[in-house]
Tab-separated table of C-alpha atoms in Angstrom:
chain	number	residue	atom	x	y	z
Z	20	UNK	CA	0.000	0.000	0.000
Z	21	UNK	CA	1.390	3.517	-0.766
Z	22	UNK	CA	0.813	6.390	1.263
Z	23	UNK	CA	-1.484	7.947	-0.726
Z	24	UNK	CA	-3.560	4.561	-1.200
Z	25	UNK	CA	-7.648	4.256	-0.291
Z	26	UNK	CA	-8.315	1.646	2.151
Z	27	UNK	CA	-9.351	-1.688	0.714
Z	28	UNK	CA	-12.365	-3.267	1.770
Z	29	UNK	CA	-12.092	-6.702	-0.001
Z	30	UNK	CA	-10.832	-9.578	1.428
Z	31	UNK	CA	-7.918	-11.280	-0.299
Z	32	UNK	CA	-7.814	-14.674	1.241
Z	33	UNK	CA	-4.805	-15.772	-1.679
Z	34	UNK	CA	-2.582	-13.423	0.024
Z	35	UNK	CA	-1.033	-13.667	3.199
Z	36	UNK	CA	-2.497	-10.721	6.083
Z	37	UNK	CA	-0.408	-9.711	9.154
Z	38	UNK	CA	-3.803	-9.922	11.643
Z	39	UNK	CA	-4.593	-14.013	10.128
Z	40	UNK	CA	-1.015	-14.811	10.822
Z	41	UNK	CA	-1.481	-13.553	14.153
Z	42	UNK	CA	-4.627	-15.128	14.897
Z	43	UNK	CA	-2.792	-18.090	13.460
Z	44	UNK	CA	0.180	-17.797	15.873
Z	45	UNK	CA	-2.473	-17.891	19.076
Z	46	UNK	CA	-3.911	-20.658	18.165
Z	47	UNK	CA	-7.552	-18.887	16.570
Z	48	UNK	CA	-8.947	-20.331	13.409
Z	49	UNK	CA	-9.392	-17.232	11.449
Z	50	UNK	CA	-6.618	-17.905	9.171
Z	51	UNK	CA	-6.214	-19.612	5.551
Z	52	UNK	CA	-3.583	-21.627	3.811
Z	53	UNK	CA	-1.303	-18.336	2.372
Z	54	UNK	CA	-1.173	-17.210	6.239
Z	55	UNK	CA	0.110	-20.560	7.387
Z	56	UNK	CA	2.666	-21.090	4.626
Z	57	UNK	CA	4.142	-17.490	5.736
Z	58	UNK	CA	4.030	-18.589	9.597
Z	59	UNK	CA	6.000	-21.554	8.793
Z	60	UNK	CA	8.585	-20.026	6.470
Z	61	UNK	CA	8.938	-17.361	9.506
Z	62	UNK	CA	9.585	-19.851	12.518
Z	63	UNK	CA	12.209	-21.213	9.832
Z	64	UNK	CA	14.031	-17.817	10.207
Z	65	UNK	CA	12.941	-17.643	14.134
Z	66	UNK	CA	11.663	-20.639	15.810
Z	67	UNK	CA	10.232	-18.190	19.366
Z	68	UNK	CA	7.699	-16.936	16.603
Z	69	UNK	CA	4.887	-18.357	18.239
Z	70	UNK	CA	6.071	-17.851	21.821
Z	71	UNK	CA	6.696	-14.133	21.082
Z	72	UNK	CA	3.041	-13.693	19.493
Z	73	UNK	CA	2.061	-15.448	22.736
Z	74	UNK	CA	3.961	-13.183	25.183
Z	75	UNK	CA	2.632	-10.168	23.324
Z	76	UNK	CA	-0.601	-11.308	23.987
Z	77	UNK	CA	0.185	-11.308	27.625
Z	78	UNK	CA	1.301	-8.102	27.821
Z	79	UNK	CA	-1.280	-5.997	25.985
Z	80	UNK	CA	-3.396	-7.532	28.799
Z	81	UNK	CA	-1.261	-7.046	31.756
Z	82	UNK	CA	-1.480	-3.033	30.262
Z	83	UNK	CA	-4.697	-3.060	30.393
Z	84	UNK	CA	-5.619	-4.570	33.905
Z	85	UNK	CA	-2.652	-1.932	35.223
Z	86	UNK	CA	-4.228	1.404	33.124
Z	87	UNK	CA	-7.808	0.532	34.374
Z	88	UNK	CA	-7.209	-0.678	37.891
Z	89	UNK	CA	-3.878	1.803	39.333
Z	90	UNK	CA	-4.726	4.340	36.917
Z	91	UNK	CA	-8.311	4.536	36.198
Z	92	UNK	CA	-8.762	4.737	33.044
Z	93	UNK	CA	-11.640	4.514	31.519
Z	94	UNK	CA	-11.044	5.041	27.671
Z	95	UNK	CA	-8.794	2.332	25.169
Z	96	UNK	CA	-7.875	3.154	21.680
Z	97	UNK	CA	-6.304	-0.005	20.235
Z	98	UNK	CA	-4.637	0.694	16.558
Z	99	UNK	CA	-3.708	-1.721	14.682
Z	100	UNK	CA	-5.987	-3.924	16.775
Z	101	UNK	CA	-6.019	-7.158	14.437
Z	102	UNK	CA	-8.699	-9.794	14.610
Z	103	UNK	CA	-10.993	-10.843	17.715
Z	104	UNK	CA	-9.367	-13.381	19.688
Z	105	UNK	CA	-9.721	-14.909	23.525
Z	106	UNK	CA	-9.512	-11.761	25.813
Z	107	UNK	CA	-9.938	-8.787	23.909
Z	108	UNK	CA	-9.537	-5.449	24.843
Z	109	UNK	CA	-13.283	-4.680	25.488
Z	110	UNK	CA	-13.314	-8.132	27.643
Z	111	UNK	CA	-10.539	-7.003	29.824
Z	112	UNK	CA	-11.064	-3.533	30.231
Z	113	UNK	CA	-14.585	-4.022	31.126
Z	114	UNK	CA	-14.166	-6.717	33.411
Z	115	UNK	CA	-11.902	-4.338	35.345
Z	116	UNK	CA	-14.479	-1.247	34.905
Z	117	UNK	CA	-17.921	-2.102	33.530
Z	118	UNK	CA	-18.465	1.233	31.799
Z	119	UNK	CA	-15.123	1.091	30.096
Z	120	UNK	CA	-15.108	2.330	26.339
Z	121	UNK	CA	-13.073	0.779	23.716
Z	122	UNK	CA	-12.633	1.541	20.195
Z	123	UNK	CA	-10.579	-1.052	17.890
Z	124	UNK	CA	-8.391	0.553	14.733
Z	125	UNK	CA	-7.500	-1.683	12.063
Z	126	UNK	CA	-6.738	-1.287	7.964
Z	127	UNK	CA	-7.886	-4.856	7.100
Z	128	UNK	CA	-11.491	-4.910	6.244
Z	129	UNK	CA	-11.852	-8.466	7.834
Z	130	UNK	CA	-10.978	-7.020	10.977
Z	131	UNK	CA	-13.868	-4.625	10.491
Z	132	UNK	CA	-15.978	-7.260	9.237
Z	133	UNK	CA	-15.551	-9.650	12.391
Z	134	UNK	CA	-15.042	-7.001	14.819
Z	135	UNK	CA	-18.390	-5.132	13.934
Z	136	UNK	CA	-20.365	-9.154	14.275
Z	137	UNK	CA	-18.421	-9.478	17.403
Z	138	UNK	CA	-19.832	-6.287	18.720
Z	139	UNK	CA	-23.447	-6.204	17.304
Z	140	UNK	CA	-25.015	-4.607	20.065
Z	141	UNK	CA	-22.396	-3.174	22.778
Z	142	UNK	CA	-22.914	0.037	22.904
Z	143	UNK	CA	-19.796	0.862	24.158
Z	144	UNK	CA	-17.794	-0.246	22.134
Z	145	UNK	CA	-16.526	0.366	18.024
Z	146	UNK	CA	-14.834	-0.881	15.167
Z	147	UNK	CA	-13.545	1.711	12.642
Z	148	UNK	CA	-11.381	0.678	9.514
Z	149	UNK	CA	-8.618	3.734	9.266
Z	150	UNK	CA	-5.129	4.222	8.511
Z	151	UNK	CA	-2.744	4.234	11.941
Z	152	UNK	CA	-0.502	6.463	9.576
Z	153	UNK	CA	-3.171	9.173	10.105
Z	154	UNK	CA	-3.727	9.453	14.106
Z	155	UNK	CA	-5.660	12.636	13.590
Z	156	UNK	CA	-8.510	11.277	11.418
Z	157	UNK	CA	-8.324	8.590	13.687
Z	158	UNK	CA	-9.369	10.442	16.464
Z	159	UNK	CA	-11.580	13.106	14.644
Z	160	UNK	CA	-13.172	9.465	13.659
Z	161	UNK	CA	-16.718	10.211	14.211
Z	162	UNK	CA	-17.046	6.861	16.400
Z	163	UNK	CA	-14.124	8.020	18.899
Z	164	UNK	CA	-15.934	11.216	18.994
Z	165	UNK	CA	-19.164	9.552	19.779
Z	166	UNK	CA	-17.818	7.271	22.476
Z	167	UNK	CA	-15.027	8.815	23.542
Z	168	UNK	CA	-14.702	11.942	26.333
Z	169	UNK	CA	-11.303	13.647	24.795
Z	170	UNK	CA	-10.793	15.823	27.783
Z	171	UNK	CA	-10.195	12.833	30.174
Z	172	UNK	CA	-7.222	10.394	29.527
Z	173	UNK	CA	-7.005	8.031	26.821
Z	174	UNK	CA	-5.086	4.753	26.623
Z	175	UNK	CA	-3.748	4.504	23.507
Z	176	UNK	CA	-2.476	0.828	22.193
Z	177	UNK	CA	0.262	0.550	19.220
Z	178	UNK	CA	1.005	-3.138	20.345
Z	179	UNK	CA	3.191	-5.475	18.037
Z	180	UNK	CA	2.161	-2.740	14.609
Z	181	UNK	CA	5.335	-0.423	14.710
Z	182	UNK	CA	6.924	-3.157	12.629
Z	183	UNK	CA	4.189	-2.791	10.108
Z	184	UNK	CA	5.074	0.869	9.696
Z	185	UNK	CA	8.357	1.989	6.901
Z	186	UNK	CA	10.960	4.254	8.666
Z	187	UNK	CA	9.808	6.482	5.922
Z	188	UNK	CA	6.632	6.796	7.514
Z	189	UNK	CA	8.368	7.691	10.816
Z	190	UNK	CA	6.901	5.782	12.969
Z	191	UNK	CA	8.035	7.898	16.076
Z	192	UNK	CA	6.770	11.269	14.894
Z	193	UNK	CA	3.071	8.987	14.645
Z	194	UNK	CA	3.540	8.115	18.446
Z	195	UNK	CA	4.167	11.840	19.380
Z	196	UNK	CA	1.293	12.986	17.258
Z	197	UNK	CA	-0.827	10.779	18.481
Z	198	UNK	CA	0.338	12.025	22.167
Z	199	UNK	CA	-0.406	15.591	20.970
Z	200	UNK	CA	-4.022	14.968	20.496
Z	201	UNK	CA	-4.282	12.745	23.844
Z	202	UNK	CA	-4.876	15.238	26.854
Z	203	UNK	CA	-2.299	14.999	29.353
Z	204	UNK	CA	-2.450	11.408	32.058
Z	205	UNK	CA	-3.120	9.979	28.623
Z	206	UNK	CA	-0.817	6.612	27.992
Z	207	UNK	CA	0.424	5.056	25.111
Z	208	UNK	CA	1.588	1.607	25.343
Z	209	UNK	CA	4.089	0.608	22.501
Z	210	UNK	CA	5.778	-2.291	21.433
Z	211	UNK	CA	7.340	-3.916	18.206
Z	212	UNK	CA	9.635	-6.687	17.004
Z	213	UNK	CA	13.028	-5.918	18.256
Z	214	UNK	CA	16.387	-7.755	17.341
Z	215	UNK	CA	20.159	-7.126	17.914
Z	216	UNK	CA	21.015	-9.748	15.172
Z	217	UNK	CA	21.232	-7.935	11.792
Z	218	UNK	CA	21.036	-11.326	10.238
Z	219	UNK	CA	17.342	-11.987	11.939
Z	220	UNK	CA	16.490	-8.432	11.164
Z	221	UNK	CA	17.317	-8.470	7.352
Z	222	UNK	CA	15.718	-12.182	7.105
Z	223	UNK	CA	12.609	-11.684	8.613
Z	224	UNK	CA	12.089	-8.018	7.146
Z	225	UNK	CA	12.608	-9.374	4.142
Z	226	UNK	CA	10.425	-12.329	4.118
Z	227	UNK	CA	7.309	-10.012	5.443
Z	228	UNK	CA	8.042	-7.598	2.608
Z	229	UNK	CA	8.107	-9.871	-0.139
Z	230	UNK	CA	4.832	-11.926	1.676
Z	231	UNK	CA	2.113	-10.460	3.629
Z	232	UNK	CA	-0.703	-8.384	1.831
Z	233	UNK	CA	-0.130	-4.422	2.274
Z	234	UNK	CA	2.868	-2.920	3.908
Z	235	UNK	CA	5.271	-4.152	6.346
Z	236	UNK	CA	8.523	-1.869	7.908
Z	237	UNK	CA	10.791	-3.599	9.977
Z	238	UNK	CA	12.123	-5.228	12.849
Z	239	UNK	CA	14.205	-2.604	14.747
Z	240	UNK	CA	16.894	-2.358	17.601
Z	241	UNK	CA	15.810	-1.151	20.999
Z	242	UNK	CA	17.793	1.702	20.195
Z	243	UNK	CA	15.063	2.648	17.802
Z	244	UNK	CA	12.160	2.047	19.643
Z	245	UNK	CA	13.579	3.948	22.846
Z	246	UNK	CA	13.034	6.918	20.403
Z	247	UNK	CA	9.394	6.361	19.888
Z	248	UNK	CA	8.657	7.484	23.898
Z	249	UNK	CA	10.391	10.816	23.763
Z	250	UNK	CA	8.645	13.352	25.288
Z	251	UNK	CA	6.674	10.768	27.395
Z	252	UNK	CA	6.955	10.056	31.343
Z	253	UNK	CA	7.807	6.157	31.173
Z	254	UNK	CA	6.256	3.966	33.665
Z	255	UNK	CA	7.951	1.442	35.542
Z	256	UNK	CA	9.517	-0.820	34.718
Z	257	UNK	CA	11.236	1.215	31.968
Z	258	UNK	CA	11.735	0.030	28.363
Z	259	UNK	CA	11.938	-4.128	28.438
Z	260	UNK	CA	11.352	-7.175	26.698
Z	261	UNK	CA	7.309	-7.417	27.208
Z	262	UNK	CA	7.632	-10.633	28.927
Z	263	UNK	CA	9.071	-8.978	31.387
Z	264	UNK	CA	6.578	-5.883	32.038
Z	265	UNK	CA	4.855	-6.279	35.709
Z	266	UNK	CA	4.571	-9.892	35.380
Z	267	UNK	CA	3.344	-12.215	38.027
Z	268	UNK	CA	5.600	-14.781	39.367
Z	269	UNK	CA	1.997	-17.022	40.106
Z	270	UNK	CA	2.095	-17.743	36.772
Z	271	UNK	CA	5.759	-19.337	36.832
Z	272	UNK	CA	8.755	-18.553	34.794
Z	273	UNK	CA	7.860	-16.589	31.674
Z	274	UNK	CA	8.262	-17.617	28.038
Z	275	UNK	CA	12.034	-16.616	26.869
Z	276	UNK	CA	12.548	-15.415	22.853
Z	277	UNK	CA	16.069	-16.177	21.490
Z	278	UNK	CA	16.211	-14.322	18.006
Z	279	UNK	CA	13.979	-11.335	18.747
Z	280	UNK	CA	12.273	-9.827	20.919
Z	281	UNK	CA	8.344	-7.693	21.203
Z	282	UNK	CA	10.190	-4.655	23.319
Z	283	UNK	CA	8.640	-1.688	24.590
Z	284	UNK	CA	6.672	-0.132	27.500
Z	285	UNK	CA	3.991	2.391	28.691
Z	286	UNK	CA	4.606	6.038	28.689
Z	287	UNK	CA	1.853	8.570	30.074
Z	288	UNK	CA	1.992	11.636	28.491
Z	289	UNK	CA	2.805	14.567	30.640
């Protein structure tokens, strides 16, 4: 897709889709043959695929339990959101805070389709197809409008998507304008495929490229994602591996990645 491009909203099963192969990767069934083939070439390249998608997982709802229990809020804005799955953002939130209000962000028109089926009915929650390359029509969005109080904080979720985005797009000036429309005590939790290993970085980039319907951008270094949370006050525990953010040691020793890593953190803006 170019920048300039409309959104599609036809459903290319031939071609492989970031959100199947990570419905694929947690085990969900809304996935076809030309997402499978992709997963499997990509846990040829890095083996921890599946465990990463998995950790991920865990995180974005650790986030979410922490934002609406120690911080109260009461608003989540999940871009890039990808297909329904167990525990999804309205599921969590709400079961934390029953009047909680989510709105899920995606490009892929079967993400609208089976989000808006999913939802049929709760009123407080949306599905709107837009482009995370444009946070200000995401939030002028007449949905988020609708549903959404914009004077009182937002929780803004760019989980495991920042490697979906080109460094020409520049992915960190998309955090900080997305920031710059949040009213301060807003968050933004951010994550993305991190490795240290050229080798993995060039391999997998590469693959994804040449594979998966739409764009793709990269796996980075830490370095680069450390950038995307300028300007914000970082929450503890800083900048990790997400396996590693506020987990619970009831649940036993976490899930370890060798190749790569999803890295990032929470950062409320100031």
């Amino acid at each position: 897709m170019n920048h300039h491009a409309p959104l599609s909203h036809t459903i290319d099963v031939t071609r492989p889709s970031v959100a199947r192969m990570y419905n694929y990767y947690l085990g969900g069934k809304d996935n076809y043959p030309a997402d499978r083939r992709v997963c499997e070439r990509l846990l040829e390249h890095a083996p921890s695929a599946q465990v990463l998608a998995v950790n991920n997982r865990r995180f974005l709802q650790r986030v979410i339990r922490c934002l609406a229990v120690e911080e109260g809020v009461r608003q989540f804005l999940d871009i890039g959101a990808g297909l329904p799955t167990q525990d999804n953002v309205h599921e969590i939130a709400q079961r934390y805070i029953s009047d909680a209000r989510v709105v899920y962000v995606d490009s892929d028109p079967m993400v609208l389709a089976y989000g808006r089926a999913l939802l049929e009915g709760d009123d407080r929650t949306a599905v709107i197809q837009a482009d995370l390359r444009e946070p200000e029509a995401i939030l002028d969005h007449p949905r988020v409008t609708d549903l959404f109080d914009l004077g009182k904080p937002v929780a803004a979720l760019c989980v495991s998507v920042l490697h979906c985005i080109p460094d020409d797009d520049a992915p960190a000036e998309l955090i900080r304008r997305t920031a710059a429309r949040l009213c301060p005590g807003s968050f933004l939790a951010v994550s993305q495929l991190v490795s240290e290993d050229a080798r993995i970085r060039h391999a997998v980039t590469g693959l994804m490229r040449d594979s998966t319907v739409g764009r793709w951008g990269a796996v980075r270094r830490s370095s680069d994602v450390d950038r995307f949370f300028t300007g914000l006050d970082i929450l503890a525990p800083g900048l990790v591996d997400v396996s590693a953010w506020r987990t619970d040691p009831r649940f036993g020793p976490r899930p370890r990645t060798r190749e790569w890593t999803e890295y990032g953190g929470v950062g409320r803006v100031p």
